[in-house]
Amino acid sequence: MKAPLTHRHTPISRFWGGAVGLFLVFSACFLFHLTRVQAAETDLEQKYQQARQSFLQLEKSHDKSERRSWENVIERFKEIYKKHPQTVWGEKAMFMVGRAAYHLYRLSGEEADLETALDHLSRLVNHYPQSVLADDALYLTALIQLEHRKDPDQARKTLQRLIKDYPKGDMKKRAEELLAARDSKKSAVEPLSPSESGGRTTAPDEGGKSTKPEAAPQALPMVTGLRHWSTPLYTRIVVDVEEKITYRSKLLKKDPATDKPERLYLDIYPARMAPTIAPLIIQDGLLRGARIGQYDASTVRVVLDIETIKGYKIFFLENPFRLIVDVSGKEKPAEKEGAAVPSDKEKEREKKLSLAQQLGLGVKRIVIDPGHGGKDTGAIGKDGTYEKNLTLILAKKLAQRVKEELNLEVILTRDTDRFIPLEERTAIANTRHADLFISIHLNASLNPQTEGVETYFLNLTSDEDSIRVAARENATSTKRIGDLQKILKDLMLNTKIDESSRLAGHVQKRLVEALNEKFAPVKSHGVKQAPFYVLIGAQMPAVLVEASFLSNDRERERLLQEGYQDQIVEGILKGIEAYIKETKITG
Ligand SMILES: [Zn+2]
């Protein structure tokens, strides 16, 4: 029995054995192939995301000298769609070439850039009509035709095509709105119903007047820009204006009848709008976007289309004049968003951080802000030493030690000699959800004998010296500080005054101690308060350190010595550490 059975069994087992073997080989190949495809996909996505991050960075800089960087970003997107035309990343990259070239055009004014933009937008629509971005491309094309090509007929055709071909797309409604606005010769901001427009309601018999903007007189101050930084928790919008203007604002309720979202409008007057300002598409969960238009002959209206917000604050800064709208969201997300792929080292730090957090340590990310930069030199010493250079040296040294010794994530607002507006520094801290904000500066006085160290937090003040320091750091006059104080009370609500004051106390104490260890006697002017622009709106404990006087010969000479710099860094570091330890015990 055995033999025949074996005999009969053999072919079967061979068959199955072979099949299983084949299957295993096949699976291995398949899995191998799959892994490779996935790896390539991930790699491609990563390339796209990195290029996109660079785009977003550049978008915020408004620096005309960055043409090379823009071209670099455009090249990176081009490479993605050329090498991978049949992927979703290829499609997206083609759209991004259009967007980036358009931005570049707005900086350069060069027709070739606008051509590149229009060319890529139309290629996206024609090559990938099914792309989710096709309607976005058509909308942007229409805006360009309208604003820059001054070709309303062509823009109308583009919008009509969008509505017809993409009836289910998210741009359809906006296209219809834009068409309707063009039809009634309105600008990008809709007129308000009499009940909405509050104090500016026109009498019924002249009701049509405000809906037909006349050309604004050339002599009026011009609204020159609309900028923003955004996260799902916090968004800062800045409206740049040539001169000081008046403004009024109103929050409008959602209007289900007309399907309009909740809106916040800002009327700026007397003013005219620069023709090149494009609306902002934000879509961060707080705001859908911001529109701007000439509302009537002397009023520019900015409308923020709201998704969901908790609250907002509006204030202005001067020299140059700019209106700032800070919008805050409702809750804190569990994870930070928009973070780049973390390196192993960062992952390691994250691990340690989460352990530290379990122990009740609330501080994990800190923004260090080296004062001034680029065209803004800050104070200048008698020997030509620039404050901006020393603050950068100090900030970099501090960043290094905070990372290594306190194990915190550090973000520098700048790590090169470049100009960053004060309002952007706070926006960086807020959008990166920093837990502490430290701005590093050096003091200057008309009296060359004045020397010593002081640390500030944001508050009203009547102390003349503090007002002078704030005026200098804000690049405004002391008179302006007076104006600022009037609006500051309202802005101070919800800011962390007590925590900031406590942080300032620790930093000042340790800074003076550290300097006196090796350079006694160094004078302490103590903790002070003043309305610094760079601290306004900070959502975390925030301080500004004036770490010695550049106008004093002895301190200036010392500031150039590494030993003195190291003691300043040591002091601030120990101050931060003491603050965190105290938070941990009491918190
Ligand atoms: Zn300064």
JSON list of C-alpha atoms and ligand atoms in Angstrom, two decimals, residues 372 378 387 441-442 472-473 546, ligand 1:
[
{"chain": "A", "resi": 372, "resn": "HIS", "atom": "CA", "xyz": [16.46, 93.65, 14.14]},
{"chain": "A", "resi": 378, "resn": "GLY", "atom": "CA", "xyz": [19.05, 98.43, 15.53]},
{"chain": "A", "resi": 387, "resn": "GLU", "atom": "CA", "xyz": [22.94, 95.71, 17.42]},
{"chain": "A", "resi": 441, "resn": "HIS", "atom": "CA", "xyz": [18.14, 93.25, 22.17]},
{"chain": "A", "resi": 442, "resn": "LEU", "atom": "CA", "xyz": [20.85, 95.66, 23.21]},
{"chain": "A", "resi": 472, "resn": "ARG", "atom": "CA", "xyz": [13.38, 103.01, 19.86]},
{"chain": "A", "resi": 473, "resn": "GLU", "atom": "CA", "xyz": [12.72, 99.28, 19.51]},
{"chain": "A", "resi": 546, "resn": "GLU", "atom": "CA", "xyz": [18.05, 94.45, 26.86]},
{"chain": "B", "resi": 1, "resn": "ZN", "atom": "ZN", "xyz": [16.78, 96.41, 19.69]}
]
